[in-house]
mmCIF file of C-alpha atoms in Angstrom:
data_model
loop_
_atom_site.group_PDB
_atom_site.id
_atom_site.type_symbol
_atom_site.label_atom_id
_atom_site.label_comp_id
_atom_site.label_asym_id
_atom_site.label_seq_id
_atom_site.Cartn_x
_atom_site.Cartn_y
_atom_site.Cartn_z
ATOM 1 C CA UNK A 12 9.767 34.403 4.902
ATOM 2 C CA UNK A 13 13.155 33.603 6.398
ATOM 3 C CA UNK A 14 13.032 31.321 9.426
ATOM 4 C CA UNK A 15 15.135 31.960 12.522
ATOM 5 C CA UNK A 16 15.866 28.317 13.248
ATOM 6 C CA UNK A 17 18.186 29.130 16.144
ATOM 7 C CA UNK A 18 15.394 31.008 17.912
ATOM 8 C CA UNK A 19 13.074 28.027 17.329
ATOM 9 C CA UNK A 20 15.665 25.715 18.855
ATOM 10 C CA UNK A 21 16.010 27.904 21.945
ATOM 11 C CA UNK A 22 12.213 28.063 22.313
ATOM 12 C CA UNK A 23 12.046 24.267 22.280
ATOM 13 C CA UNK A 24 14.962 23.805 24.686
ATOM 14 C CA UNK A 25 13.109 25.767 27.362
ATOM 15 C CA UNK A 26 10.817 22.745 27.673
ATOM 16 C CA UNK A 27 13.673 20.329 28.444
ATOM 17 C CA UNK A 28 15.743 19.938 31.632
ATOM 18 C CA UNK A 29 18.782 21.415 29.886
ATOM 19 C CA UNK A 30 20.645 24.686 30.357
ATOM 20 C CA UNK A 31 22.161 25.239 26.899
ATOM 21 C CA UNK A 32 25.631 26.740 26.638
ATOM 22 C CA UNK A 33 26.111 26.121 22.915
ATOM 23 C CA UNK A 34 23.439 25.573 20.260
ATOM 24 C CA UNK A 35 24.733 24.984 16.742
ATOM 25 C CA UNK A 36 22.903 24.085 13.530
ATOM 26 C CA UNK A 37 24.270 20.819 12.114
ATOM 27 C CA UNK A 38 21.715 19.888 9.456
ATOM 28 C CA UNK A 39 18.876 21.610 7.660
ATOM 29 C CA UNK A 40 17.516 18.854 5.473
ATOM 30 C CA UNK A 41 14.201 17.092 6.058
ATOM 31 C CA UNK A 42 14.426 17.651 9.795
ATOM 32 C CA UNK A 43 16.346 20.591 11.215
ATOM 33 C CA UNK A 44 18.961 19.350 13.695
ATOM 34 C CA UNK A 45 21.110 21.137 16.257
ATOM 35 C CA UNK A 46 24.058 20.177 18.396
ATOM 36 C CA UNK A 47 23.457 21.283 21.984
ATOM 37 C CA UNK A 48 26.041 21.487 24.731
ATOM 38 C CA UNK A 49 24.666 22.145 28.205
ATOM 39 C CA UNK A 50 26.224 24.095 31.074
ATOM 40 C CA UNK A 51 27.023 20.779 32.794
ATOM 41 C CA UNK A 52 28.934 19.704 29.625
ATOM 42 C CA UNK A 53 26.335 17.124 28.616
ATOM 43 C CA UNK A 54 25.635 17.083 24.881
ATOM 44 C CA UNK A 55 22.487 16.461 22.871
ATOM 45 C CA UNK A 56 20.972 16.586 19.422
ATOM 46 C CA UNK A 57 17.743 18.547 19.027
ATOM 47 C CA UNK A 58 15.526 17.662 16.052
ATOM 48 C CA UNK A 59 12.774 19.938 14.751
ATOM 49 C CA UNK A 60 10.714 17.505 12.725
ATOM 50 C CA UNK A 61 9.321 18.307 9.305
ATOM 51 C CA UNK A 62 5.538 18.829 9.199
ATOM 52 C CA UNK A 63 3.115 16.302 7.712
ATOM 53 C CA UNK A 64 5.627 13.445 7.554
ATOM 54 C CA UNK A 65 4.730 11.755 10.829
ATOM 55 C CA UNK A 66 1.963 12.320 13.326
ATOM 56 C CA UNK A 67 2.887 12.761 16.965
ATOM 57 C CA UNK A 68 1.688 9.200 17.626
ATOM 58 C CA UNK A 69 4.014 7.897 14.909
ATOM 59 C CA UNK A 70 6.944 9.860 16.331
ATOM 60 C CA UNK A 71 6.243 8.498 19.812
ATOM 61 C CA UNK A 72 6.088 4.986 18.333
ATOM 62 C CA UNK A 73 9.556 5.484 16.838
ATOM 63 C CA UNK A 74 10.890 6.156 20.330
ATOM 64 C CA UNK A 75 8.985 3.211 21.777
ATOM 65 C CA UNK A 76 10.790 0.921 19.343
ATOM 66 C CA UNK A 77 14.229 2.427 19.953
ATOM 67 C CA UNK A 78 13.705 2.020 23.702
ATOM 68 C CA UNK A 79 12.828 -1.633 23.143
ATOM 69 C CA UNK A 80 16.023 -1.963 21.096
ATOM 70 C CA UNK A 81 18.007 -0.340 23.897
ATOM 71 C CA UNK A 82 16.526 -2.814 26.365
ATOM 72 C CA UNK A 83 17.934 -5.576 24.159
ATOM 73 C CA UNK A 84 21.397 -4.011 24.299
ATOM 74 C CA UNK A 85 21.327 -2.461 20.812
ATOM 75 C CA UNK A 86 23.161 0.862 20.500
ATOM 76 C CA UNK A 87 20.497 3.363 19.397
ATOM 77 C CA UNK A 88 19.542 6.933 20.384
ATOM 78 C CA UNK A 89 18.631 7.649 24.008
ATOM 79 C CA UNK A 90 15.586 9.874 24.460
ATOM 80 C CA UNK A 91 15.573 12.924 26.745
ATOM 81 C CA UNK A 92 12.072 13.826 27.944
ATOM 82 C CA UNK A 93 10.730 17.282 28.666
ATOM 83 C CA UNK A 94 10.394 18.722 32.144
ATOM 84 C CA UNK A 95 6.760 17.542 31.967
ATOM 85 C CA UNK A 96 7.962 14.008 31.133
ATOM 86 C CA UNK A 97 6.704 14.214 27.558
ATOM 87 C CA UNK A 98 8.622 12.728 24.649
ATOM 88 C CA UNK A 99 8.182 15.775 22.410
ATOM 89 C CA UNK A 100 7.435 19.437 22.667
ATOM 90 C CA UNK A 101 6.084 21.740 19.953
ATOM 91 C CA UNK A 102 7.210 25.027 18.435
ATOM 92 C CA UNK A 103 5.525 27.274 15.908
ATOM 93 C CA UNK A 104 7.494 27.833 12.701
ATOM 94 C CA UNK A 105 5.856 30.500 10.507
ATOM 95 C CA UNK A 106 2.494 29.516 11.956
ATOM 96 C CA UNK A 107 3.032 25.767 11.473
ATOM 97 C CA UNK A 108 3.323 23.554 14.542
ATOM 98 C CA UNK A 109 6.379 21.312 14.524
ATOM 99 C CA UNK A 110 7.227 18.488 16.894
ATOM 100 C CA UNK A 111 10.630 18.683 18.550
ATOM 101 C CA UNK A 112 12.589 15.901 20.240
ATOM 102 C CA UNK A 113 15.857 15.737 22.154
ATOM 103 C CA UNK A 114 18.347 12.851 22.127
ATOM 104 C CA UNK A 115 21.671 12.246 23.827
ATOM 105 C CA UNK A 116 24.642 13.019 21.605
ATOM 106 C CA UNK A 117 27.047 10.223 20.624
ATOM 107 C CA UNK A 118 30.616 10.981 19.538
ATOM 108 C CA UNK A 119 32.133 9.066 16.669
ATOM 109 C CA UNK A 120 32.684 8.886 12.935
ATOM 110 C CA UNK A 121 30.111 7.659 10.446
ATOM 111 C CA UNK A 122 31.007 4.543 8.486
ATOM 112 C CA UNK A 123 30.483 6.659 5.364
ATOM 113 C CA UNK A 124 33.284 8.984 6.415
ATOM 114 C CA UNK A 125 35.453 6.070 7.452
ATOM 115 C CA UNK A 126 35.102 4.363 4.082
ATOM 116 C CA UNK A 127 35.020 7.477 1.857
ATOM 117 C CA UNK A 128 37.462 7.124 -1.007
ATOM 118 C CA UNK A 129 38.654 3.742 0.196
ATOM 119 C CA UNK A 130 39.686 1.207 -2.429
ATOM 120 C CA UNK A 131 40.611 -1.395 0.196
ATOM 121 C CA UNK A 132 38.185 -4.213 -0.590
ATOM 122 C CA UNK A 133 39.117 -6.095 2.570
ATOM 123 C CA UNK A 134 38.297 -3.083 4.738
ATOM 124 C CA UNK A 135 34.994 -2.494 2.938
ATOM 125 C CA UNK A 136 34.158 -6.181 3.295
ATOM 126 C CA UNK A 137 34.702 -5.969 7.054
ATOM 127 C CA UNK A 138 32.466 -2.890 7.239
ATOM 128 C CA UNK A 139 29.622 -4.523 5.324
ATOM 129 C CA UNK A 140 29.959 -7.734 7.294
ATOM 130 C CA UNK A 141 29.440 -5.659 10.461
ATOM 131 C CA UNK A 142 26.425 -3.946 8.871
ATOM 132 C CA UNK A 143 24.922 -7.334 7.994
ATOM 133 C CA UNK A 144 25.407 -8.570 11.544
ATOM 134 C CA UNK A 145 23.685 -5.450 12.856
ATOM 135 C CA UNK A 146 20.760 -5.897 10.462
ATOM 136 C CA UNK A 147 20.308 -9.438 11.782
ATOM 137 C CA UNK A 148 20.184 -8.163 15.360
ATOM 138 C CA UNK A 149 17.573 -5.541 14.399
ATOM 139 C CA UNK A 150 15.435 -8.017 12.455
ATOM 140 C CA UNK A 151 15.645 -10.604 15.213
ATOM 141 C CA UNK A 152 14.401 -8.136 17.821
ATOM 142 C CA UNK A 153 11.665 -6.778 15.554
ATOM 143 C CA UNK A 154 10.481 -10.257 14.556
ATOM 144 C CA UNK A 155 9.827 -11.354 18.138
ATOM 145 C CA UNK A 156 8.770 -8.005 19.634
ATOM 146 C CA UNK A 157 5.085 -7.240 20.134
ATOM 147 C CA UNK A 158 4.465 -3.492 19.771
ATOM 148 C CA UNK A 159 1.862 -1.939 22.089
ATOM 149 C CA UNK A 160 -1.709 -1.558 20.844
ATOM 150 C CA UNK A 161 -1.327 2.179 20.142
ATOM 151 C CA UNK A 162 1.864 1.721 18.101
ATOM 152 C CA UNK A 163 1.670 3.403 14.675
ATOM 153 C CA UNK A 164 4.213 3.393 11.857
ATOM 154 C CA UNK A 165 3.850 3.332 8.086
ATOM 155 C CA UNK A 166 4.214 0.155 6.004
ATOM 156 C CA UNK A 167 6.562 -0.562 3.117
ATOM 157 C CA UNK A 168 4.336 -3.276 1.710
ATOM 158 C CA UNK A 169 3.062 -3.413 -1.876
ATOM 159 C CA UNK A 170 0.863 -0.370 -1.154
ATOM 160 C CA UNK A 171 3.502 1.648 0.690
ATOM 161 C CA UNK A 172 6.098 1.056 -2.017
ATOM 162 C CA UNK A 173 4.115 0.716 -5.248
ATOM 163 C CA UNK A 174 0.482 1.511 -4.473
ATOM 164 C CA UNK A 175 -1.676 4.432 -5.543
ATOM 165 C CA UNK A 176 -0.323 6.621 -2.729
ATOM 166 C CA UNK A 177 3.144 5.248 -1.909
ATOM 167 C CA UNK A 178 4.942 6.529 1.162
ATOM 168 C CA UNK A 179 7.571 8.448 -0.813
ATOM 169 C CA UNK A 180 5.296 9.728 -3.547
ATOM 170 C CA UNK A 181 3.966 8.830 -7.007
ATOM 171 C CA UNK A 182 7.338 8.524 -8.712
ATOM 172 C CA UNK A 183 5.714 7.703 -12.070
ATOM 173 C CA UNK A 184 4.440 11.309 -12.171
ATOM 174 C CA UNK A 185 7.772 12.947 -11.353
ATOM 175 C CA UNK A 186 8.587 16.282 -12.967
ATOM 176 C CA UNK A 187 11.616 16.761 -15.267
ATOM 177 C CA UNK A 188 11.185 13.302 -16.839
ATOM 178 C CA UNK A 189 9.983 12.696 -20.400
ATOM 179 C CA UNK A 190 6.604 11.196 -21.291
ATOM 180 C CA UNK A 191 8.308 7.994 -22.422
ATOM 181 C CA UNK A 192 10.208 7.755 -19.137
ATOM 182 C CA UNK A 193 7.042 8.288 -17.119
ATOM 183 C CA UNK A 194 5.199 5.603 -19.125
ATOM 184 C CA UNK A 195 8.094 3.249 -18.460
ATOM 185 C CA UNK A 196 7.989 4.052 -14.742
ATOM 186 C CA UNK A 197 4.252 3.356 -14.578
ATOM 187 C CA UNK A 198 4.744 -0.009 -16.279
ATOM 188 C CA UNK A 199 7.567 -0.874 -13.876
ATOM 189 C CA UNK A 200 5.455 0.156 -10.910
ATOM 190 C CA UNK A 201 2.504 -2.010 -12.002
ATOM 191 C CA UNK A 202 4.639 -5.107 -12.551
ATOM 192 C CA UNK A 203 6.459 -4.740 -9.234
ATOM 193 C CA UNK A 204 3.198 -4.142 -7.360
ATOM 194 C CA UNK A 205 1.829 -7.426 -8.720
ATOM 195 C CA UNK A 206 4.947 -9.270 -7.576
ATOM 196 C CA UNK A 207 5.031 -7.742 -4.091
ATOM 197 C CA UNK A 208 1.366 -8.571 -3.521
ATOM 198 C CA UNK A 209 2.353 -12.263 -3.723
ATOM 199 C CA UNK A 210 5.240 -12.092 -1.260
ATOM 200 C CA UNK A 211 4.854 -13.646 2.229
ATOM 201 C CA UNK A 212 4.708 -11.333 5.255
ATOM 202 C CA UNK A 213 5.517 -13.754 8.062
ATOM 203 C CA UNK A 214 7.845 -12.566 10.812
ATOM 204 C CA UNK A 215 10.897 -14.344 9.380
ATOM 205 C CA UNK A 216 10.949 -12.004 6.396
ATOM 206 C CA UNK A 217 8.722 -9.014 7.277
ATOM 207 C CA UNK A 218 8.750 -6.864 10.430
ATOM 208 C CA UNK A 219 9.764 -3.409 11.543
ATOM 209 C CA UNK A 220 12.800 -2.343 9.539
ATOM 210 C CA UNK A 221 15.064 0.685 9.746
ATOM 211 C CA UNK A 222 14.576 1.383 6.002
ATOM 212 C CA UNK A 223 17.520 3.811 5.833
ATOM 213 C CA UNK A 224 20.463 1.891 7.292
ATOM 214 C CA UNK A 225 23.214 3.053 4.957
ATOM 215 C CA UNK A 226 26.722 3.800 6.196
ATOM 216 C CA UNK A 227 25.876 7.450 6.841
ATOM 217 C CA UNK A 228 23.466 6.379 9.585
ATOM 218 C CA UNK A 229 25.965 4.189 11.433
ATOM 219 C CA UNK A 230 28.338 5.884 13.870
ATOM 220 C CA UNK A 231 31.499 4.078 14.913
ATOM 221 C CA UNK A 232 32.394 4.872 18.509
ATOM 222 C CA UNK A 233 34.605 2.700 20.657
ATOM 223 C CA UNK A 234 33.936 -0.921 19.801
ATOM 224 C CA UNK A 235 30.308 -0.316 18.936
ATOM 225 C CA UNK A 236 28.175 0.801 16.016
ATOM 226 C CA UNK A 237 25.548 3.361 16.997
ATOM 227 C CA UNK A 238 22.441 3.442 14.757
ATOM 228 C CA UNK A 239 20.884 6.842 14.098
ATOM 229 C CA UNK A 240 17.942 8.287 12.148
ATOM 230 C CA UNK A 241 14.926 6.018 12.597
ATOM 231 C CA UNK A 242 12.794 8.631 10.816
ATOM 232 C CA UNK A 243 11.884 6.265 7.965
ATOM 233 C CA UNK A 244 11.503 3.124 10.100
ATOM 234 C CA UNK A 245 8.322 1.155 9.436
ATOM 235 C CA UNK A 246 6.988 -2.294 8.647
ATOM 236 C CA UNK A 247 8.524 -3.935 5.602
ATOM 237 C CA UNK A 248 10.368 -6.823 4.030
ATOM 238 C CA UNK A 249 13.887 -7.427 5.307
ATOM 239 C CA UNK A 250 15.026 -7.443 1.666
ATOM 240 C CA UNK A 251 14.571 -3.681 1.584
ATOM 241 C CA UNK A 252 17.104 -3.131 4.379
ATOM 242 C CA UNK A 253 19.697 -5.088 2.387
ATOM 243 C CA UNK A 254 19.007 -3.006 -0.710
ATOM 244 C CA UNK A 255 19.388 0.240 1.249
ATOM 245 C CA UNK A 256 22.625 -0.930 2.884
ATOM 246 C CA UNK A 257 24.101 -1.563 -0.558
ATOM 247 C CA UNK A 258 22.605 1.511 -2.254
ATOM 248 C CA UNK A 259 25.706 3.692 -1.866
ATOM 249 C CA UNK A 260 27.968 1.255 -3.729
ATOM 250 C CA UNK A 261 28.204 2.448 -7.320
ATOM 251 C CA UNK A 262 31.141 0.312 -8.500
ATOM 252 C CA UNK A 263 29.674 -2.819 -10.159
ATOM 253 C CA UNK A 264 32.692 -4.947 -9.238
ATOM 254 C CA UNK A 265 32.121 -4.238 -5.541
ATOM 255 C CA UNK A 266 28.407 -4.932 -5.320
ATOM 256 C CA UNK A 267 28.537 -8.731 -5.308
ATOM 257 C CA UNK A 268 31.382 -9.155 -2.763
ATOM 258 C CA UNK A 269 29.860 -6.548 -0.443
ATOM 259 C CA UNK A 270 26.396 -8.088 -0.708
ATOM 260 C CA UNK A 271 27.952 -11.440 0.167
ATOM 261 C CA UNK A 272 29.646 -9.737 3.141
ATOM 262 C CA UNK A 273 26.242 -8.447 4.291
ATOM 263 C CA UNK A 274 24.810 -11.963 4.072
ATOM 264 C CA UNK A 275 27.807 -13.481 5.860
ATOM 265 C CA UNK A 276 27.543 -11.035 8.755
ATOM 266 C CA UNK A 277 23.781 -11.526 8.920
ATOM 267 C CA UNK A 278 23.949 -15.309 9.025
ATOM 268 C CA UNK A 279 26.343 -15.239 11.961
ATOM 269 C CA UNK A 280 23.325 -14.131 13.985
ATOM 270 C CA UNK A 281 20.200 -15.122 12.081
ATOM 271 C CA UNK A 282 19.190 -17.590 9.384
ATOM 272 C CA UNK A 283 18.164 -16.111 6.055
ATOM 273 C CA UNK A 284 15.143 -17.453 4.224
ATOM 274 C CA UNK A 285 16.599 -18.678 0.912
ATOM 275 C CA UNK A 286 14.564 -16.402 -1.374
ATOM 276 C CA UNK A 287 15.531 -13.227 0.494
ATOM 277 C CA UNK A 288 18.955 -13.358 -1.127
ATOM 278 C CA UNK A 289 17.424 -13.888 -4.553
ATOM 279 C CA UNK A 290 15.124 -10.859 -4.270
ATOM 280 C CA UNK A 291 17.625 -8.247 -3.111
ATOM 281 C CA UNK A 292 18.178 -7.152 -6.771
ATOM 282 C CA UNK A 293 14.423 -6.531 -7.074
ATOM 283 C CA UNK A 294 14.437 -4.407 -3.929
ATOM 284 C CA UNK A 295 17.471 -2.576 -5.233
ATOM 285 C CA UNK A 296 15.376 -1.518 -8.252
ATOM 286 C CA UNK A 297 12.554 -0.574 -5.867
ATOM 287 C CA UNK A 298 14.990 1.600 -3.932
ATOM 288 C CA UNK A 299 15.909 3.472 -7.138
ATOM 289 C CA UNK A 300 12.241 3.972 -8.031
ATOM 290 C CA UNK A 301 11.067 5.254 -4.656
ATOM 291 C CA UNK A 302 14.110 7.536 -4.576
ATOM 292 C CA UNK A 303 12.690 9.320 -7.631
ATOM 293 C CA UNK A 304 9.534 10.103 -5.658
ATOM 294 C CA UNK A 305 11.581 11.152 -2.635
ATOM 295 C CA UNK A 306 13.617 13.588 -4.749
ATOM 296 C CA UNK A 307 10.540 14.938 -6.551
ATOM 297 C CA UNK A 308 8.916 15.862 -3.244
ATOM 298 C CA UNK A 309 12.011 17.860 -2.238
ATOM 299 C CA UNK A 310 12.803 20.320 -5.051
ATOM 300 C CA UNK A 311 15.007 22.291 -2.633
ATOM 301 C CA UNK A 312 17.579 19.480 -2.648
ATOM 302 C CA UNK A 313 18.685 20.014 -6.229
ATOM 303 C CA UNK A 314 17.696 22.108 -9.218
ATOM 304 C CA UNK A 315 19.626 19.789 -11.513
ATOM 305 C CA UNK A 316 17.137 17.545 -13.412
ATOM 306 C CA UNK A 317 19.842 14.891 -13.846
ATOM 307 C CA UNK A 318 19.668 14.328 -10.073
ATOM 308 C CA UNK A 319 16.270 12.732 -10.673
ATOM 309 C CA UNK A 320 17.193 10.982 -13.904
ATOM 310 C CA UNK A 321 20.073 9.034 -12.363
ATOM 311 C CA UNK A 322 17.904 6.705 -10.267
ATOM 312 C CA UNK A 323 15.555 6.330 -13.233
ATOM 313 C CA UNK A 324 18.432 5.238 -15.450
ATOM 314 C CA UNK A 325 19.754 2.845 -12.809
ATOM 315 C CA UNK A 326 16.341 1.221 -12.390
ATOM 316 C CA UNK A 327 15.677 1.016 -16.140
ATOM 317 C CA UNK A 328 19.042 -0.612 -16.872
ATOM 318 C CA UNK A 329 18.430 -3.375 -14.345
ATOM 319 C CA UNK A 330 14.698 -3.836 -14.646
ATOM 320 C CA UNK A 331 14.145 -6.443 -17.367
ATOM 321 C CA UNK A 332 16.702 -8.926 -16.068
ATOM 322 C CA UNK A 333 15.739 -8.393 -12.460
ATOM 323 C CA UNK A 334 11.995 -8.716 -13.062
ATOM 324 C CA UNK A 335 12.373 -12.005 -14.939
ATOM 325 C CA UNK A 336 14.399 -13.461 -12.063
ATOM 326 C CA UNK A 337 11.962 -12.111 -9.461
ATOM 327 C CA UNK A 338 8.951 -13.581 -11.278
ATOM 328 C CA UNK A 339 10.638 -16.985 -11.260
ATOM 329 C CA UNK A 340 11.559 -16.762 -7.572
ATOM 330 C CA UNK A 341 8.095 -15.606 -6.477
ATOM 331 C CA UNK A 342 6.413 -18.293 -8.566
ATOM 332 C CA UNK A 343 8.559 -20.820 -6.686
ATOM 333 C CA UNK A 344 7.535 -19.351 -3.331
ATOM 334 C CA UNK A 345 3.862 -19.568 -4.321
ATOM 335 C CA UNK A 346 4.219 -23.204 -5.383
ATOM 336 C CA UNK A 347 5.839 -24.105 -2.061
ATOM 337 C CA UNK A 348 3.123 -22.325 -0.086
ATOM 338 C CA UNK A 349 0.368 -24.020 -2.081
ATOM 339 C CA UNK A 350 2.010 -27.414 -1.524
ATOM 340 C CA UNK A 351 2.270 -26.757 2.198
ATOM 341 C CA UNK A 352 -1.425 -25.852 2.373
ATOM 342 C CA UNK A 353 -2.636 -28.833 0.366
#
C-alpha cells in the first residue's frame, strides 16, 4: 500500500506550535524527513522515525544527551516540543504507530559536499583535523557526563557489535553471499568478539559515542560545525568513532595522513590512550562487517548484490593482518592491567 508521507507529516505538525507554510520531503531512507517552513519564516526538520529501531524512551534519551551537549556549547540539533510540551508525537502509518520529532533547521553545506571530488590533500587534512577536534569535544563531554537514571541507549560493546544479536544484524547470515563467504564471516565474528571482550571500558576509552560521525553528518555553517543525526548514538569504544569518520575514504594513499589529521585534531583537546590509535584498523574492519548486516536489513536500498559484497571484500582483505596486530595490542593491554592489579 502506498503511503502518503506528506499527509502523515501534516498530521504530526498539528501537534507542534508551528503554522506550516511549506512542507517538503527531503529524505525517505531509514527515517522519513521533511523540511518545514512556518508562516513566521522559521524553519524546521520533521523526522518520522522508523518503527522498531528505538523505543520512545531511547528516542527521548537521544534528546537528553543532545541537550546536555548544547549546554556545553556544542553545536547540535535544537529540539522543538509539542504544544503539550512533549518531545515526540505519534502518527499512524498503515496501522503502525511511528514517533515523530521536530528540530530547528540549520543552514549550511555538509562536509561531504564540500570535499566531494577534492584532490587537495591539504584541504582534506584540515577537514579531518576539525573532525578529530570535534570528536574529542564529544568524548570529553560524554566521559564526564552522568546520564539520568531513566536514560536508555543501545551499546556497541562486544555483544552489540559481534554478539548473538548484534545491533545491526547477524551479518554472518547475510543473503547474496556464498557459503564460503558466510563461513569466513562467522570465523571473523568469533575472533573479533573474543578480542573485544578483553578490551577495557573505562571512561577514557568508552562512553556515549555518535557512531555515525562521517562528513555527511557534519554541516558547515558560519565558523561552526553542526552535528546532525544522533540516531545511532549509543555506548561504545571511542575507536569506533574514528573508524566511522574515516570510512568514506577509499583511496589507500589518503587513509594514513587523514587518520593522523584526526588524531592531531583530537589531541589538541583531549589525550588519547596509546592503544586507541593502534586499534583503529580493527574497528575499521568491524565497521565493514556491521555494514553488511545494516545493508542486509534494508533490501530496499539496493538490489545489486555487489553492494553487500564490497564491505565483505574490504573486511576480508584487511582481516588477517589487522587481527594479528590487534591480538598483540590487546595482549599488551591485559599484561599492563594484570601488573597494575598485582
